[in-house]
Amino acid sequence: MKIDVTATGPATGSAKRTRATRHRVEAGRPWPLGATADRQGVNFAVYSGIADSVEVCLFAPDGSETERIALPALTDDVWHGYVHGLRPGQVYGLRVHGPYEPTQGQRCNPALLLMDPYAQALAAPVRGAPDQFGYVLGHADEDLAPSTTDNGRTAPKCRVVRSRFDWGDDQAPRVAPNETVFYEVHVKGFTQTMPDVPEALRGTYAGLASAPAIAHLQRLGVTSVELLPVQAFVDDLRLIELGLSNYWGYNTIAFFAPEPRYATPAALGLDGGVDEFKAMVKALHSAGIEVILDVVYNHTGEGNHLGPTLSLKGIDHSAYYRLAEEPRFCADITGTGNTVDTSSPPALRLVLDSLRYWVQEMHVDGFRFDLASALGRDAACDFTWRAPFFAAIAQDPVLSRAKLIAEPWDLGINGYQLGGFPTGWMEWNGRYRDAVRDYWTNTDASLPAFAASLCGSADMLEPRRRSPTASVNLVTVHDGFTLADLVSYNGKHNDANGEDNRDGEDHNRSWNCGAEGDTDDAEILALRQRQSRNLLATLFLSHGTPLLLGGDELGRTQRGNNNGYCQDNDLSWFDWERAAKHAPLQAFTADLMALRRSLPVVRLAAWPHRAAGMAPCVAVEWYSVWGLSMTPDEWNDPAVRCVSALMESTREGEDSLLVLFNSSGEETVFTLPADPQGRHWALRLDTRDDRVALSADAGATPAVSSADAANAADGAPAPDAAATATAVEAGATYTLLPHSLAAFTTPSRGPAPAPDAKSA
C-alpha cells in the first residue's frame, strides 16, 4: 500500500505537499549520513532500503513548513542531495515515501514528519502526541489502518549543526580501570536545587560543568561520572496523560543528539545544547573526571506495532528492528515493545557511527550499555560474545579504547549473561549487589556468595580470562532503592507512579531496621546509619570496580519509591538542604575512597599470579571469629554471620588489609589472626562511627591489647580514628557491635619465597 497525501493541506496540519523549491539542489554525496553543513550549504543523506523517495522539509522558527526538497540521488540505498544556501541552525525533518504494509514489516507514511536518525541536534524536547502515530488511533483495524493526517507543524524536528567548539588542550583523563570509581548521576537531578549553582544553570549541562558541582565530585574522589541517558529521548504519551515524564531517559529516539531539555534556553535555540554538552565534558576533564554515558541502543522510543512513528519505524522498519515470525510485530526482548537489530548492517552501522561520534566529536570516555545482552545477539537472536556488535567494536581503533560497560541481561532466552561478555568489557554485577544486600540484611544470605563477591567474583570471571576490574560492584543504582531507602523500607512505595504500586521490583533485599520509613526512634536511626556505613565500606573494600549511586553520600531518599523513572520532581532530585544533615556520611564516603586509593591490595588490576615459579602477589584468606581458617561446615552453616577476610599483600611497601564482618544481631568478639612476624594491626575504621583513619602507624606500641580495653563490651567509644590509626596486636581480640564491620591494615610481609617450579 502506498499512502497518497497530496491532498493534505492546511486544514489537516502542515502546508501542501507540493511546493516550489527555492534553494538550488545538487546530487551531493551519500556520506556521511545525516545533515552535514559547510560554508555553501548542507548535504543530506538518508538510508532506506525500501523508500521510493525521501523529502527534506524545512521549517521556520514558528514551526511552519517553508520548503520541501526531494533528495535527487540514490546510491546503494542512500538517498542524498546537497542544498545550497542552507546554514547551521536550520530546522528540518524527513518524509519517506514507500510501502505501508505492516504485515510485511514496512511502515512508510509520508503524512508523518520524521526525525533524521543521524540528527546531531533537536529543535525541542520530544513529547508524545496523538498525531505521532502512523495509523488511525481507535480504529478497529489498529495499525492496519494508516493515518493520512499531516503532523508537520507539531512533529519533533531536527536542527542542522556545525560546531566550532574550541576544545583547547582537552585531554581524556584515561583513568586506569583499577583506579576507577564510578558515580552514577542524573544531569538534571544533580544540580536542580544546588544553591551555589546560578539558578539559570541548574539542571543543565552547564550546571554540571559549574564549579560547585565539580567541587562536590572532587571532594568525594570519584574518577568517572556515569550520566543517566543524555541522548535525546521521548516522553511517552501515557506518561504525559498522567502528568508525568520520562525522567530517567531510557527511551532514546535520536542516537546522536544531546537531550535538549538539559540545554539552557539560549543554547537550545542555537545548536540544541551541543556546545554546552562539550563545555561540560571539557570542564570535567579539566578536573580529571571521565564522562561515561548510559546509552540505550537496545530499543527506541517508537514502541511496538501500536507505538508512534517518529524516525526509524517510518524510514525502514525491518532494517532497524528485530521482527517476530509474523513481521507485523516486533520481537521484544527488551520489555519496551521493540528491539534494535544489531545483526542487521544498517542498524549496526547506526549504532557504531553514533558511538564513534560521541567519542570523537563530543569527547566522552566510555559507555554503559543498557540491556547489553540484546546487542550481543546474532541473526538467530542467540547471545554470543562473537556477535557482530562485539566484533565490530573490538576491531575499531576508537571504540576499543573507550570504557565499555555492560548491563549484562535482557528479557530474551538466555538473557542473563553476567560474566559472558568479551575481554575488555566491564559488567554491572547484579550478583554482587544481591550477595552484599543479603549478607547485611540477613535475607536469604549465603556466606560463600558474599565472600566470592568481596573477591571480585573471581569464581566467575577468572576462568574466562576476565580481570577483577570487569566486575562493576554496586549496592544501589538508579533502578531500585537509594541507600537511605534500602535501610529504611521493607517494601516499595510507588503509588506516585500511577500504577497502583504494581511497578518496580518486589524483592528488594532491604531491611527497615525496625520501622517502615520515617521514624524518630534513636536506636533505629543509629542502626540505619551503621548499616549505610557497612554497605559503603563493603563496596569500597571489595576487589572490582566500585559504583556509587549519586546522592547516597548525602542520604538521598525517594521516600520508598524504587522506580522513580517518571518522577521529575523533588522525589528524584538531590536535596541539598538535607545534605548538611548528612555531612558526616559524605565525609565518611570520601574517606573510604581515599582509603581505597591508598590500598593497592584492594585495587587489583589482575588476578593473583600463580604461574609456576611465581609467588602470588595477593592472597585472600578467610577466618572465623576464633581467628582460625574457616571450615567447610562453617561456610555452609546459615547461622554463621561473622567472618574475617585477610587480603595479604606480598609486595614491599604495600599494606595488607583485614576486615571483620558482623551481620548478626549480637555483639561479637573476634580474635585477630596470629602473625608469626609479630606485626601489629592498625585500626582504620569501625562502622560504629563515621571516622576513617587515613594514616597508620601499625608499628607503634599497641593501644588495644588482648584485653580489648579500648572498645570493651560495656559500650565505650571506639578508638579515635579521625587522624591516625590505633595499633592492635595480632592475636588480640576486638569487639564488634551488632551489624558492623571494622578494617585494619598492616605492612606487607614482603615477597614470599617463589615456589619450586617442580612442585608449583
Coordinates of C-alpha atoms in Angstrom, one line a residue, residues 75-512:
T75 CA 23.4 5.4 -4.1
D76 CA 23.4 2.0 -2.5
D77 CA 20.1 2.6 -0.7
V78 CA 21.2 6.0 0.5
W79 CA 19.1 9.0 -0.7
H80 CA 21.2 12.1 -0.9
G81 CA 21.3 15.7 -2.0
Y82 CA 23.2 18.9 -1.5
V83 CA 21.2 22.1 -0.8
H84 CA 22.9 25.3 -1.4
G85 CA 22.4 28.3 0.9
L86 CA 21.3 26.4 4.0
R87 CA 23.0 27.3 7.2
P88 CA 23.7 25.8 10.6
G89 CA 20.6 26.2 12.8
Q90 CA 18.2 25.3 10.1
V91 CA 15.3 23.2 11.4
Y92 CA 14.3 20.2 9.3
G93 CA 12.6 16.9 9.2
L94 CA 12.1 14.0 6.7
R95 CA 9.2 12.5 4.8
V96 CA 9.7 9.0 3.4
H97 CA 7.5 7.8 0.6
G98 CA 7.4 4.0 0.4
P99 CA 5.3 0.9 1.2
Y100 CA 2.9 0.9 4.2
E101 CA 2.5 -2.9 4.6
P102 CA 2.6 -3.6 8.4
T103 CA 2.0 -7.3 7.7
Q104 CA 5.3 -7.3 5.8
G105 CA 7.1 -5.2 8.4
Q106 CA 7.0 -2.0 6.3
R107 CA 5.6 1.3 7.7
C108 CA 6.5 4.2 5.5
N109 CA 3.9 7.0 5.8
P110 CA 4.8 10.4 4.2
A111 CA 2.0 12.1 6.2
L112 CA 4.3 11.9 9.2
L113 CA 7.3 14.1 9.6
L114 CA 10.3 12.0 10.8
M115 CA 13.4 12.7 12.7
D116 CA 16.7 12.1 10.9
P117 CA 18.3 9.1 12.7
Y118 CA 21.7 10.9 12.3
A119 CA 20.5 14.3 13.5
Q120 CA 23.1 15.9 15.8
A121 CA 20.6 18.2 17.5
L122 CA 16.9 18.5 18.0
A123 CA 14.9 21.7 18.0
A124 CA 13.0 20.9 21.2
P125 CA 12.4 18.1 23.6
V126 CA 10.3 15.2 22.2
R127 CA 7.0 14.7 23.9
G128 CA 4.4 12.1 22.9
A129 CA 1.3 13.3 21.0
P130 CA -1.7 11.6 19.3
D131 CA -0.6 12.8 15.8
Q132 CA 2.7 10.9 16.0
F133 CA 1.1 7.6 15.1
G134 CA 1.2 6.1 11.6
Y135 CA -2.3 4.7 11.9
V136 CA -5.7 5.9 13.0
L137 CA -5.9 5.8 16.7
G138 CA -9.0 3.9 17.9
H139 CA -9.6 2.2 14.6
A140 CA -10.8 -1.4 14.7
D141 CA -8.0 -2.4 12.4
E142 CA -5.4 -0.7 14.6
D143 CA -2.1 -0.3 12.8
L144 CA -3.5 -1.7 9.6
A145 CA -5.5 1.5 9.0
P146 CA -2.9 4.1 8.0
S147 CA -3.4 7.8 9.0
T148 CA -3.3 10.5 6.3
T149 CA -3.2 13.4 8.8
D150 CA -0.2 15.6 8.3
N151 CA 1.6 16.3 11.5
G152 CA 4.4 18.5 10.2
R153 CA 3.7 21.6 12.3
T154 CA 3.7 19.8 15.6
A155 CA 6.1 16.9 15.0
P156 CA 9.5 16.8 16.6
K157 CA 12.2 18.4 14.4
C158 CA 15.9 18.3 13.9
R159 CA 18.5 21.1 13.7
V160 CA 21.5 21.4 11.4
V161 CA 24.7 21.7 13.4
R162 CA 28.2 22.8 12.5
S163 CA 30.0 23.1 15.8
R164 CA 33.1 25.3 16.1
F165 CA 33.7 24.5 19.7
D166 CA 37.3 25.2 20.9
W167 CA 38.5 22.1 22.8
G168 CA 41.8 23.8 23.6
D169 CA 44.1 21.3 25.3
D170 CA 41.4 19.0 26.4
Q171 CA 42.7 15.5 27.2
A172 CA 40.9 12.4 28.1
P173 CA 41.8 11.5 31.7
R174 CA 42.2 7.8 30.8
V175 CA 41.7 6.6 34.4
A176 CA 43.1 3.1 34.7
P177 CA 40.4 0.5 35.3
N178 CA 41.7 -0.4 38.8
E179 CA 41.8 3.3 39.8
T180 CA 38.2 3.9 38.6
V181 CA 35.3 4.9 40.9
F182 CA 32.0 5.4 39.0
Y183 CA 29.4 7.9 40.2
E184 CA 26.0 7.4 38.6
V185 CA 24.2 10.7 38.4
H186 CA 21.3 12.4 36.6
V187 CA 22.3 15.7 34.8
K188 CA 19.2 17.5 36.0
G189 CA 18.7 15.9 39.4
F190 CA 22.3 16.6 40.5
T191 CA 22.1 20.4 40.3
Q192 CA 18.4 21.3 40.1
T193 CA 18.4 22.5 43.7
M194 CA 22.1 23.1 44.3
P195 CA 22.1 26.5 45.9
D196 CA 25.6 27.6 44.8
V197 CA 24.9 27.0 41.1
P198 CA 23.3 30.0 39.4
E199 CA 19.6 29.5 39.1
A200 CA 19.6 29.8 35.3
L201 CA 22.1 26.9 35.0
R202 CA 20.5 24.4 37.5
G203 CA 19.5 21.1 36.0
T204 CA 21.5 21.6 32.8
Y205 CA 24.8 20.6 31.2
A206 CA 26.1 24.0 32.2
G207 CA 25.1 23.3 35.8
L208 CA 27.0 20.1 35.9
A209 CA 30.0 21.9 34.4
S210 CA 29.8 24.6 37.1
A211 CA 32.5 25.0 39.8
P212 CA 30.2 24.0 42.8
A213 CA 29.1 20.8 41.0
I214 CA 32.6 19.7 40.1
A215 CA 33.9 20.6 43.6
H216 CA 31.5 18.2 45.1
L217 CA 32.7 15.4 42.8
Q218 CA 36.3 16.2 43.6
R219 CA 35.7 16.3 47.4
L220 CA 34.3 12.8 47.1
G221 CA 37.1 11.5 45.0
V222 CA 35.1 9.9 42.2
T223 CA 37.0 9.4 38.9
S224 CA 34.2 8.9 36.4
V225 CA 30.7 10.3 36.2
E226 CA 28.2 7.9 34.7
L227 CA 25.4 10.0 33.3
L228 CA 21.9 8.6 33.0
P229 CA 20.7 8.9 29.4
V230 CA 21.6 12.1 27.7
Q231 CA 20.9 11.0 24.1
A232 CA 17.6 12.7 23.1
F233 CA 14.6 10.7 24.3
V234 CA 10.8 10.8 24.2
D235 CA 8.2 11.3 26.8
D236 CA 5.5 8.6 26.4
L237 CA 2.0 9.8 25.7
R238 CA 0.8 7.6 28.5
L239 CA 3.1 9.4 31.0
I240 CA 2.1 12.8 29.7
E241 CA -1.6 12.0 30.2
L242 CA -0.7 11.0 33.8
G243 CA 1.1 14.3 34.4
L244 CA 4.4 12.5 34.5
S245 CA 7.5 12.4 32.3
N246 CA 10.3 10.1 31.2
Y247 CA 12.7 11.4 33.8
W248 CA 15.4 8.8 33.6
G249 CA 15.5 8.9 29.8
Y250 CA 15.6 5.2 28.9
N251 CA 13.5 5.8 25.7
T252 CA 16.0 7.1 23.2
I253 CA 14.9 8.4 19.9
A254 CA 17.9 10.3 18.5
F255 CA 21.3 8.5 19.0
F256 CA 23.5 11.5 18.0
A257 CA 21.6 14.4 19.6
P258 CA 22.1 15.5 23.2
E259 CA 18.8 15.7 25.2
P260 CA 17.6 19.3 24.6
R261 CA 15.8 19.7 27.9
Y262 CA 19.2 19.8 29.6
A263 CA 20.3 22.8 27.5
T264 CA 19.8 26.4 28.6
P265 CA 17.1 28.2 26.6
A266 CA 19.7 30.3 24.7
A267 CA 21.7 27.2 23.7
L268 CA 18.6 25.3 22.7
G269 CA 17.8 27.9 20.0
L270 CA 21.4 27.8 18.6
D271 CA 22.5 24.2 18.5
G272 CA 20.3 22.1 20.7
G273 CA 22.8 22.2 23.5
V274 CA 25.7 20.6 21.6
D275 CA 28.3 23.1 22.6
E276 CA 27.1 23.2 26.2
F277 CA 27.5 19.5 26.4
K278 CA 31.0 19.8 25.0
A279 CA 31.8 22.5 27.6
M280 CA 30.6 20.2 30.3
V281 CA 32.9 17.4 29.1
K282 CA 35.8 19.8 28.9
A283 CA 35.2 21.1 32.4
L284 CA 35.0 17.6 33.9
H285 CA 38.1 16.6 32.0
S286 CA 40.0 19.6 33.4
A287 CA 39.1 18.3 36.8
G288 CA 40.5 14.8 35.9
I289 CA 37.0 13.3 35.8
E290 CA 35.9 11.0 33.0
V291 CA 32.4 11.2 31.3
I292 CA 30.6 7.9 30.8
L293 CA 27.3 7.9 29.0
D294 CA 24.5 5.4 29.9
V295 CA 23.3 4.6 26.3
V296 CA 20.2 2.9 25.2
Y297 CA 20.8 1.2 21.8
N298 CA 18.8 -1.9 22.6
H299 CA 15.5 -0.2 21.7
T300 CA 14.0 3.1 20.8
G301 CA 11.0 5.2 21.9
E302 CA 8.9 4.0 19.0
G303 CA 7.4 1.1 21.0
N304 CA 5.7 -1.9 19.4
H305 CA 3.4 -2.1 16.4
L306 CA 1.0 0.2 18.1
G307 CA 3.6 2.7 19.1
P308 CA 4.4 6.1 17.5
T309 CA 6.2 6.6 14.2
L310 CA 9.0 9.1 14.9
S311 CA 12.0 8.0 12.9
L312 CA 13.4 4.5 12.1
K313 CA 9.9 2.9 12.0
G314 CA 8.9 5.2 9.1
I315 CA 12.2 5.1 7.3
D316 CA 12.9 1.3 7.1
H317 CA 11.3 -0.5 9.9
S318 CA 12.5 -4.0 9.1
A319 CA 16.2 -2.9 8.6
Y320 CA 16.4 -1.4 12.1
Y321 CA 14.2 -3.6 14.3
R322 CA 14.0 -7.3 15.0
L323 CA 10.7 -8.6 13.8
A324 CA 8.7 -11.6 15.1
E325 CA 7.8 -14.6 12.9
E326 CA 4.8 -12.6 11.9
P327 CA 6.5 -9.4 10.7
R328 CA 3.7 -7.1 11.7
F329 CA 5.0 -7.4 15.2
C330 CA 8.3 -6.6 16.8
A331 CA 10.5 -9.2 18.6
D332 CA 10.5 -7.7 22.0
I333 CA 13.4 -8.9 24.2
T334 CA 13.8 -5.6 26.0
G335 CA 10.3 -5.2 27.6
T336 CA 9.8 -1.9 25.7
G337 CA 7.9 -3.1 22.6
N338 CA 10.8 -3.3 20.2
T339 CA 14.5 -4.4 19.9
V340 CA 17.1 -2.8 17.6
D341 CA 18.6 -5.5 15.4
T342 CA 22.4 -5.1 15.7
S343 CA 22.8 -8.1 13.5
S344 CA 21.4 -6.0 10.6
P345 CA 24.1 -4.0 8.8
P346 CA 22.1 -0.7 8.7
A347 CA 21.3 -0.9 12.4
L348 CA 24.8 -1.9 13.4
R349 CA 26.2 0.9 11.3
L350 CA 23.9 3.4 13.0
V351 CA 24.9 2.3 16.5
L352 CA 28.7 2.2 15.7
D353 CA 28.5 5.6 13.9
S354 CA 26.8 7.1 17.0
L355 CA 29.3 5.7 19.4
R356 CA 32.2 6.9 17.4
Y357 CA 30.6 10.4 17.1
W358 CA 30.2 10.7 20.9
V359 CA 33.9 9.7 21.4
Q360 CA 35.5 11.7 18.6
E361 CA 33.2 14.8 18.4
M362 CA 31.9 15.0 22.0
H363 CA 35.0 13.6 23.7
V364 CA 33.2 11.2 26.0
D365 CA 35.3 8.5 27.6
G366 CA 33.1 5.4 27.6
F367 CA 29.6 3.9 27.7
R368 CA 27.4 1.9 29.9
F369 CA 25.1 -0.2 27.6
D370 CA 21.6 -0.6 28.8
L371 CA 20.3 -4.2 28.4
A372 CA 23.6 -5.1 26.6
S373 CA 22.7 -8.7 26.1
A374 CA 20.2 -7.5 23.4
L375 CA 23.1 -6.0 21.5
G376 CA 25.1 -9.2 21.6
R377 CA 22.6 -11.4 19.7
D378 CA 23.2 -12.8 16.3
A379 CA 20.8 -13.1 13.4
A380 CA 19.1 -16.1 15.1
C381 CA 18.7 -13.9 18.2
D382 CA 21.2 -16.1 20.2
F383 CA 23.6 -14.3 22.5
T384 CA 27.3 -14.8 21.7
W385 CA 30.4 -13.0 22.6
R386 CA 31.2 -13.3 18.9
A387 CA 28.2 -11.3 17.8
P388 CA 28.6 -8.7 15.1
F389 CA 28.3 -5.8 17.6
F390 CA 31.2 -7.1 19.8
A391 CA 33.4 -8.0 16.8
A392 CA 32.9 -4.5 15.3
I393 CA 33.8 -2.7 18.5
A394 CA 36.8 -5.0 19.1
Q395 CA 38.4 -4.1 15.8
D396 CA 37.5 -0.4 16.0
P397 CA 40.6 1.7 16.9
V398 CA 38.5 4.4 18.5
L399 CA 35.8 2.4 20.4
S400 CA 38.0 -0.4 21.6
R401 CA 39.9 2.1 23.7
A402 CA 36.8 3.5 25.4
K403 CA 35.5 2.2 28.7
L404 CA 32.8 -0.4 27.8
I405 CA 30.4 -1.4 30.5
A406 CA 27.5 -3.8 30.0
E407 CA 24.2 -4.2 31.9
P408 CA 24.5 -8.0 31.2
W409 CA 21.0 -9.0 30.7
D410 CA 17.8 -8.7 28.7
L411 CA 14.4 -10.4 28.7
G412 CA 15.1 -12.9 25.9
I413 CA 16.1 -16.6 26.1
N414 CA 19.4 -16.9 28.0
G415 CA 19.3 -13.2 28.5
Y416 CA 21.2 -13.2 31.8
Q417 CA 24.8 -13.1 30.7
L418 CA 26.8 -11.9 33.7
G419 CA 30.4 -12.9 33.1
G420 CA 29.7 -13.7 29.4
F421 CA 30.9 -10.6 27.7
P422 CA 34.2 -10.3 25.8
T423 CA 37.6 -9.5 27.3
G424 CA 37.9 -5.7 27.7
W425 CA 34.3 -5.2 28.8
M426 CA 33.2 -4.4 32.3
E427 CA 29.8 -5.6 33.7
W428 CA 27.3 -4.4 36.2
N429 CA 27.5 -7.2 38.7
G430 CA 24.0 -7.9 39.9
R431 CA 25.2 -10.9 41.8
Y432 CA 27.5 -8.7 43.9
R433 CA 24.5 -6.4 44.7
D434 CA 22.3 -9.3 45.8
A435 CA 25.0 -11.1 47.9
V436 CA 26.1 -7.9 49.7
R437 CA 22.5 -6.9 50.4
D438 CA 21.6 -10.4 51.6
Y439 CA 24.5 -10.5 53.9
W440 CA 23.8 -7.2 55.7
T441 CA 20.0 -7.6 55.8
N442 CA 20.0 -11.3 56.8
T443 CA 17.8 -12.0 53.9
D444 CA 18.4 -15.4 52.2
A445 CA 22.1 -14.8 53.0
S446 CA 24.8 -17.0 51.5
L447 CA 28.2 -16.5 53.1
P448 CA 30.1 -18.1 50.2
A449 CA 28.3 -15.8 47.7
F450 CA 29.3 -12.8 49.9
A451 CA 32.9 -14.0 50.1
A452 CA 33.1 -14.5 46.3
S453 CA 31.7 -11.1 45.7
L454 CA 34.2 -9.4 48.0
C455 CA 36.9 -11.1 46.0
G456 CA 35.8 -9.6 42.7
S457 CA 33.7 -12.5 41.7
A458 CA 36.9 -14.4 40.8
D459 CA 35.0 -17.7 40.6
M460 CA 33.0 -16.3 37.7
L461 CA 35.5 -14.1 35.9
E462 CA 38.9 -15.6 36.3
P463 CA 38.2 -18.8 34.4
R464 CA 37.0 -16.7 31.5
R465 CA 40.3 -14.7 31.5
R466 CA 38.5 -11.6 32.7
S467 CA 40.2 -9.2 35.1
P468 CA 38.9 -8.2 38.6
T469 CA 38.1 -4.7 37.2
A470 CA 35.5 -6.4 34.9
S471 CA 33.2 -6.6 37.9
V472 CA 31.4 -3.3 38.4
N473 CA 30.4 -3.6 42.0
L474 CA 27.2 -1.9 43.1
V475 CA 24.9 -1.8 46.0
T476 CA 22.4 0.7 44.7
V477 CA 21.8 2.3 41.3
H478 CA 19.1 4.5 39.8
D479 CA 16.9 1.4 39.4
G480 CA 15.7 0.5 42.9
F481 CA 16.1 1.8 46.4
T482 CA 18.6 4.5 47.2
L483 CA 21.0 3.6 50.0
A484 CA 18.9 5.6 52.6
D485 CA 15.7 3.8 51.5
L486 CA 17.5 0.4 51.4
V487 CA 17.9 0.6 55.2
S488 CA 14.5 2.3 55.8
Y489 CA 11.9 0.4 53.9
N490 CA 11.0 -3.3 53.6
G491 CA 8.7 -2.7 50.7
K492 CA 8.3 -0.4 47.7
H493 CA 6.0 2.7 47.9
N494 CA 5.5 3.6 44.2
D495 CA 1.9 5.0 44.3
A496 CA 3.1 8.3 42.8
N497 CA 3.9 6.4 39.5
G498 CA 0.2 5.9 38.7
E499 CA 0.3 2.1 38.5
D500 CA -1.2 1.3 41.9
N501 CA 2.2 0.3 43.3
R502 CA 2.4 -2.6 40.7
D503 CA 5.6 -1.3 39.1
G504 CA 9.1 -1.7 40.4
E505 CA 11.0 -4.6 42.0
D506 CA 9.2 -6.5 44.7
H507 CA 12.2 -8.4 46.1
N508 CA 14.4 -5.6 47.3
R509 CA 16.6 -7.4 49.8
S510 CA 16.1 -4.4 52.1
W511 CA 15.6 -4.1 55.8
N512 CA 14.0 -1.1 57.5

